[in-house]
Amino acid sequence: MNEVQEGLCFAGPAVVTLFVIGAGNEPLPPETFRLAGLTPDEVRPFTLQEQPAAIASLGLMSYDLIFHDTSLALATYTCEALRRLCADSRAVAWAGFEGSFHYDHLLTEDIASSVYGYCASGAEPVVAWDFATLCSAAWRQRIAETCATLQELLH
């Protein structure tokens, strides 16, 4: 198990946490997350409360995808889940560690090391699975570019 996967398992089972802006406020059905040969043991969708107006008009959903088998190769799965979230609408999605979400810090430099994957509609998803990458200047730049894409979506 590598560093990111260990971080996803801090509470026992592996929890891949995804956020998507632009795909509405209605959760996708659990079968949507049967991807890359894997099926989460649980899919917990959350409609985030007190959404700023610009976000509310597009929709913001969060998903906790729970896997009891912590040995699964979740990097490929995370990539495919991000691709799926951005497939049907103009959206930006990202995977982030628990506790990294705050409306004032959506894809900002200060939380870049807590974001381990991202995707925007029309682009390929990107996933980083080691802390050296997540803490690098290059990763902060990629997250800043994704933040700029999100800002374009919101305006």
C-alpha atoms as a printed R data frame, in Angstrom:
    type eleno elety resid chain resno       x      y       z
1   ATOM     1    CA   MET     A     1   0.000  0.000   0.000
2   ATOM     2    CA   ASN     A     2   1.383  3.423  -0.868
3   ATOM     3    CA   GLU     A     3   1.147  6.779   0.919
4   ATOM     4    CA   VAL     A     4  -2.084  8.085  -0.577
5   ATOM     5    CA   GLN     A     5  -3.843  4.759  -0.216
6   ATOM     6    CA   GLU     A     6  -2.754  4.644   3.437
7   ATOM     7    CA   GLY     A     7  -4.255  8.121   3.877
8   ATOM     8    CA   LEU     A     8  -7.536  6.914   2.406
9   ATOM     9    CA   CYS     A     9  -7.652  4.135   5.009
10  ATOM    10    CA   PHE     A    10  -7.079  6.260   8.127
11  ATOM    11    CA   ALA     A    11 -10.469  5.284   9.578
12  ATOM    12    CA   GLY     A    12 -10.392  1.596   8.582
13  ATOM    13    CA   PRO     A    13 -11.953  1.036   5.169
14  ATOM    14    CA   ALA     A    14 -10.636  2.958   2.169
15  ATOM    15    CA   VAL     A    15 -12.706  6.081   1.494
16  ATOM    16    CA   VAL     A    16 -12.325  7.839  -1.855
17  ATOM    17    CA   THR     A    17 -13.929 11.275  -1.435
18  ATOM    18    CA   LEU     A    18 -15.004 13.026  -4.630
19  ATOM    19    CA   PHE     A    19 -16.488 16.467  -5.239
20  ATOM    20    CA   VAL     A    20 -18.129 17.675  -8.434
21  ATOM    21    CA   ILE     A    21 -19.419 21.108  -9.380
22  ATOM    22    CA   GLY     A    22 -21.580 21.325 -12.475
23  ATOM    23    CA   ALA     A    23 -23.362 17.975 -12.391
24  ATOM    24    CA   GLY     A    24 -26.463 19.141 -10.496
25  ATOM    25    CA   ASN     A    25 -27.617 18.578  -6.940
26  ATOM    26    CA   GLU     A    26 -29.160 15.136  -7.466
27  ATOM    27    CA   PRO     A    27 -26.918 12.215  -6.539
28  ATOM    28    CA   LEU     A    28 -25.946  9.717  -9.174
29  ATOM    29    CA   PRO     A    29 -27.194  6.183  -8.525
30  ATOM    30    CA   PRO     A    30 -24.708  3.844  -6.817
31  ATOM    31    CA   GLU     A    31 -24.325  1.678  -9.944
32  ATOM    32    CA   THR     A    32 -22.731  4.693 -11.664
33  ATOM    33    CA   PHE     A    33 -19.656  4.014  -9.562
34  ATOM    34    CA   ARG     A    34 -19.094  0.461 -10.819
35  ATOM    35    CA   LEU     A    35 -15.918  1.334 -12.691
36  ATOM    36    CA   ALA     A    36 -12.551 -0.149 -13.653
37  ATOM    37    CA   GLY     A    37 -13.710 -3.576 -12.492
38  ATOM    38    CA   LEU     A    38 -14.440 -2.308  -8.959
39  ATOM    39    CA   THR     A    39 -17.653 -1.666  -7.072
40  ATOM    40    CA   PRO     A    40 -17.642  0.336  -3.833
41  ATOM    41    CA   ASP     A    41 -19.113 -1.455  -0.830
42  ATOM    42    CA   GLU     A    42 -20.969  1.757  -0.030
43  ATOM    43    CA   VAL     A    43 -21.712  4.955  -1.938
44  ATOM    44    CA   ARG     A    44 -22.597  7.883   0.301
45  ATOM    45    CA   PRO     A    45 -23.709 10.965  -1.645
46  ATOM    46    CA   PHE     A    46 -23.927 14.341   0.054
47  ATOM    47    CA   THR     A    47 -25.533 17.526  -1.188
48  ATOM    48    CA   LEU     A    48 -23.401 20.179   0.432
49  ATOM    49    CA   GLN     A    49 -25.288 22.811   2.356
50  ATOM    50    CA   GLU     A    50 -25.115 26.612   2.178
51  ATOM    51    CA   GLN     A    51 -23.795 26.622  -1.370
52  ATOM    52    CA   PRO     A    52 -22.814 30.034  -2.700
53  ATOM    53    CA   ALA     A    53 -25.198 31.183  -5.454
54  ATOM    54    CA   ALA     A    54 -22.724 30.620  -8.302
55  ATOM    55    CA   ILE     A    55 -22.165 27.040  -7.170
56  ATOM    56    CA   ALA     A    56 -25.805 26.310  -6.332
57  ATOM    57    CA   SER     A    57 -26.885 27.159  -9.871
58  ATOM    58    CA   LEU     A    58 -24.565 24.415 -11.206
59  ATOM    59    CA   GLY     A    59 -24.891 21.955  -8.362
60  ATOM    60    CA   LEU     A    60 -22.335 20.564  -5.956
61  ATOM    61    CA   MET     A    61 -22.225 16.958  -4.842
62  ATOM    62    CA   SER     A    62 -19.791 15.045  -2.696
63  ATOM    63    CA   TYR     A    63 -19.433 11.275  -2.698
64  ATOM    64    CA   ASP     A    64 -17.726  9.029  -0.205
65  ATOM    65    CA   LEU     A    65 -16.958  5.773  -1.980
66  ATOM    66    CA   ILE     A    66 -16.136  3.142   0.615
67  ATOM    67    CA   PHE     A    67 -14.107  0.002  -0.023
68  ATOM    68    CA   HIS     A    68 -13.701 -2.552   2.770
69  ATOM    69    CA   ASP     A    69 -10.862 -4.274   0.888
70  ATOM    70    CA   THR     A    70  -8.057 -1.776   1.452
71  ATOM    71    CA   SER     A    71  -5.673 -3.634  -0.878
72  ATOM    72    CA   LEU     A    72  -7.542 -2.654  -4.051
73  ATOM    73    CA   ALA     A    73  -5.738 -0.574  -6.682
74  ATOM    74    CA   LEU     A    74  -7.698  2.632  -6.182
75  ATOM    75    CA   ALA     A    75  -5.595  5.014  -8.302
76  ATOM    76    CA   THR     A    76  -7.073  3.750 -11.584
77  ATOM    77    CA   TYR     A    77 -10.516  3.607  -9.997
78  ATOM    78    CA   THR     A    78 -10.251  7.225  -8.810
79  ATOM    79    CA   CYS     A    79  -9.231  8.332 -12.293
80  ATOM    80    CA   GLU     A    80 -12.251  6.596 -13.860
81  ATOM    81    CA   ALA     A    81 -14.621  7.960 -11.204
82  ATOM    82    CA   LEU     A    82 -13.444 11.518 -11.908
83  ATOM    83    CA   ARG     A    83 -13.896 10.921 -15.648
84  ATOM    84    CA   ARG     A    84 -17.441  9.655 -15.014
85  ATOM    85    CA   LEU     A    85 -18.383 12.681 -12.900
86  ATOM    86    CA   CYS     A    86 -17.384 15.051 -15.711
87  ATOM    87    CA   ALA     A    87 -18.799 12.988 -18.583
88  ATOM    88    CA   ASP     A    88 -22.378 14.223 -18.860
89  ATOM    89    CA   SER     A    89 -22.156 17.930 -18.148
90  ATOM    90    CA   ARG     A    90 -19.805 20.884 -18.043
91  ATOM    91    CA   ALA     A    91 -18.186 20.154 -14.700
92  ATOM    92    CA   VAL     A    92 -15.040 20.134 -12.576
93  ATOM    93    CA   ALA     A    93 -14.439 17.225 -10.195
94  ATOM    94    CA   TRP     A    94 -11.688 16.422  -7.743
95  ATOM    95    CA   ALA     A    95 -10.664 13.817  -5.188
96  ATOM    96    CA   GLY     A    96  -9.562 15.158  -1.837
97  ATOM    97    CA   PHE     A    97  -8.724 13.891   1.594
98  ATOM    98    CA   GLU     A    98 -11.386 14.104   4.265
99  ATOM    99    CA   GLY     A    99 -11.487 17.562   5.828
100 ATOM   100    CA   SER     A   100  -9.985 19.384   2.830
101 ATOM   101    CA   PHE     A   101 -13.273 20.881   1.604
102 ATOM   102    CA   HIS     A   102 -14.156 24.487   2.356
103 ATOM   103    CA   TYR     A   103 -15.958 26.953   0.065
104 ATOM   104    CA   ASP     A   104 -13.185 29.531   0.515
105 ATOM   105    CA   HIS     A   105 -10.510 27.029  -0.494
106 ATOM   106    CA   LEU     A   106 -11.827 25.221  -3.567
107 ATOM   107    CA   LEU     A   107  -8.735 23.991  -5.393
108 ATOM   108    CA   THR     A   108  -6.534 26.681  -3.875
109 ATOM   109    CA   GLU     A   109  -2.796 26.394  -3.307
110 ATOM   110    CA   ASP     A   110  -3.151 25.889   0.436
111 ATOM   111    CA   ILE     A   111  -5.090 22.638  -0.023
112 ATOM   112    CA   ALA     A   112  -3.339 21.403  -3.188
113 ATOM   113    CA   SER     A   113  -1.463 18.715  -1.254
114 ATOM   114    CA   SER     A   114  -4.822 17.351  -0.033
115 ATOM   115    CA   VAL     A   115  -6.176 16.958  -3.576
116 ATOM   116    CA   TYR     A   116  -5.057 13.676  -5.111
117 ATOM   117    CA   GLY     A   117  -6.964 13.854  -8.388
118 ATOM   118    CA   TYR     A   118  -8.907 16.221 -10.637
119 ATOM   119    CA   CYS     A   119 -10.787 16.390 -13.909
120 ATOM   120    CA   ALA     A   120 -12.672 18.919 -16.000
121 ATOM   121    CA   SER     A   121 -15.131 18.153 -18.775
122 ATOM   122    CA   GLY     A   122 -13.341 17.588 -22.040
123 ATOM   123    CA   ALA     A   123 -10.001 16.843 -20.357
124 ATOM   124    CA   GLU     A   124  -8.323 13.708 -19.116
125 ATOM   125    CA   PRO     A   125  -8.425 13.076 -15.371
126 ATOM   126    CA   VAL     A   126  -5.156 13.268 -13.444
127 ATOM   127    CA   VAL     A   127  -4.412 11.344 -10.261
128 ATOM   128    CA   ALA     A   128  -1.296 11.517  -8.072
129 ATOM   129    CA   TRP     A   129  -0.672  8.653  -5.697
130 ATOM   130    CA   ASP     A   130   2.356  9.804  -3.684
131 ATOM   131    CA   PHE     A   131   2.951 12.633  -1.260
132 ATOM   132    CA   ALA     A   132   6.115 13.848  -3.002
133 ATOM   133    CA   THR     A   133   3.998 14.709  -6.049
134 ATOM   134    CA   LEU     A   134   1.175 16.199  -3.964
135 ATOM   135    CA   CYS     A   135   3.641 18.506  -2.197
136 ATOM   136    CA   SER     A   136   5.452 19.601  -5.363
137 ATOM   137    CA   ALA     A   137   5.356 23.004  -7.053
138 ATOM   138    CA   ALA     A   138   4.282 21.284 -10.284
139 ATOM   139    CA   TRP     A   139   1.232 19.785  -8.549
140 ATOM   140    CA   ARG     A   140   0.311 23.154  -7.002
141 ATOM   141    CA   GLN     A   141   0.481 24.626 -10.523
142 ATOM   142    CA   ARG     A   142  -1.796 21.908 -11.920
143 ATOM   143    CA   ILE     A   143  -4.299 22.483  -9.121
144 ATOM   144    CA   ALA     A   144  -4.144 26.257  -9.782
145 ATOM   145    CA   GLU     A   145  -4.938 25.597 -13.451
146 ATOM   146    CA   THR     A   146  -7.880 23.425 -12.422
147 ATOM   147    CA   CYS     A   147  -9.012 26.182 -10.054
148 ATOM   148    CA   ALA     A   148  -8.931 28.615 -12.995
149 ATOM   149    CA   THR     A   149 -11.097 26.184 -14.979
150 ATOM   150    CA   LEU     A   150 -13.505 26.030 -12.040
151 ATOM   151    CA   GLN     A   151 -13.638 29.849 -11.848
152 ATOM   152    CA   GLU     A   152 -14.487 29.996 -15.578
153 ATOM   153    CA   LEU     A   153 -17.270 27.495 -14.983
154 ATOM   154    CA   LEU     A   154 -18.655 29.587 -12.122
155 ATOM   155    CA   HIS     A   155 -18.729 32.842 -14.110
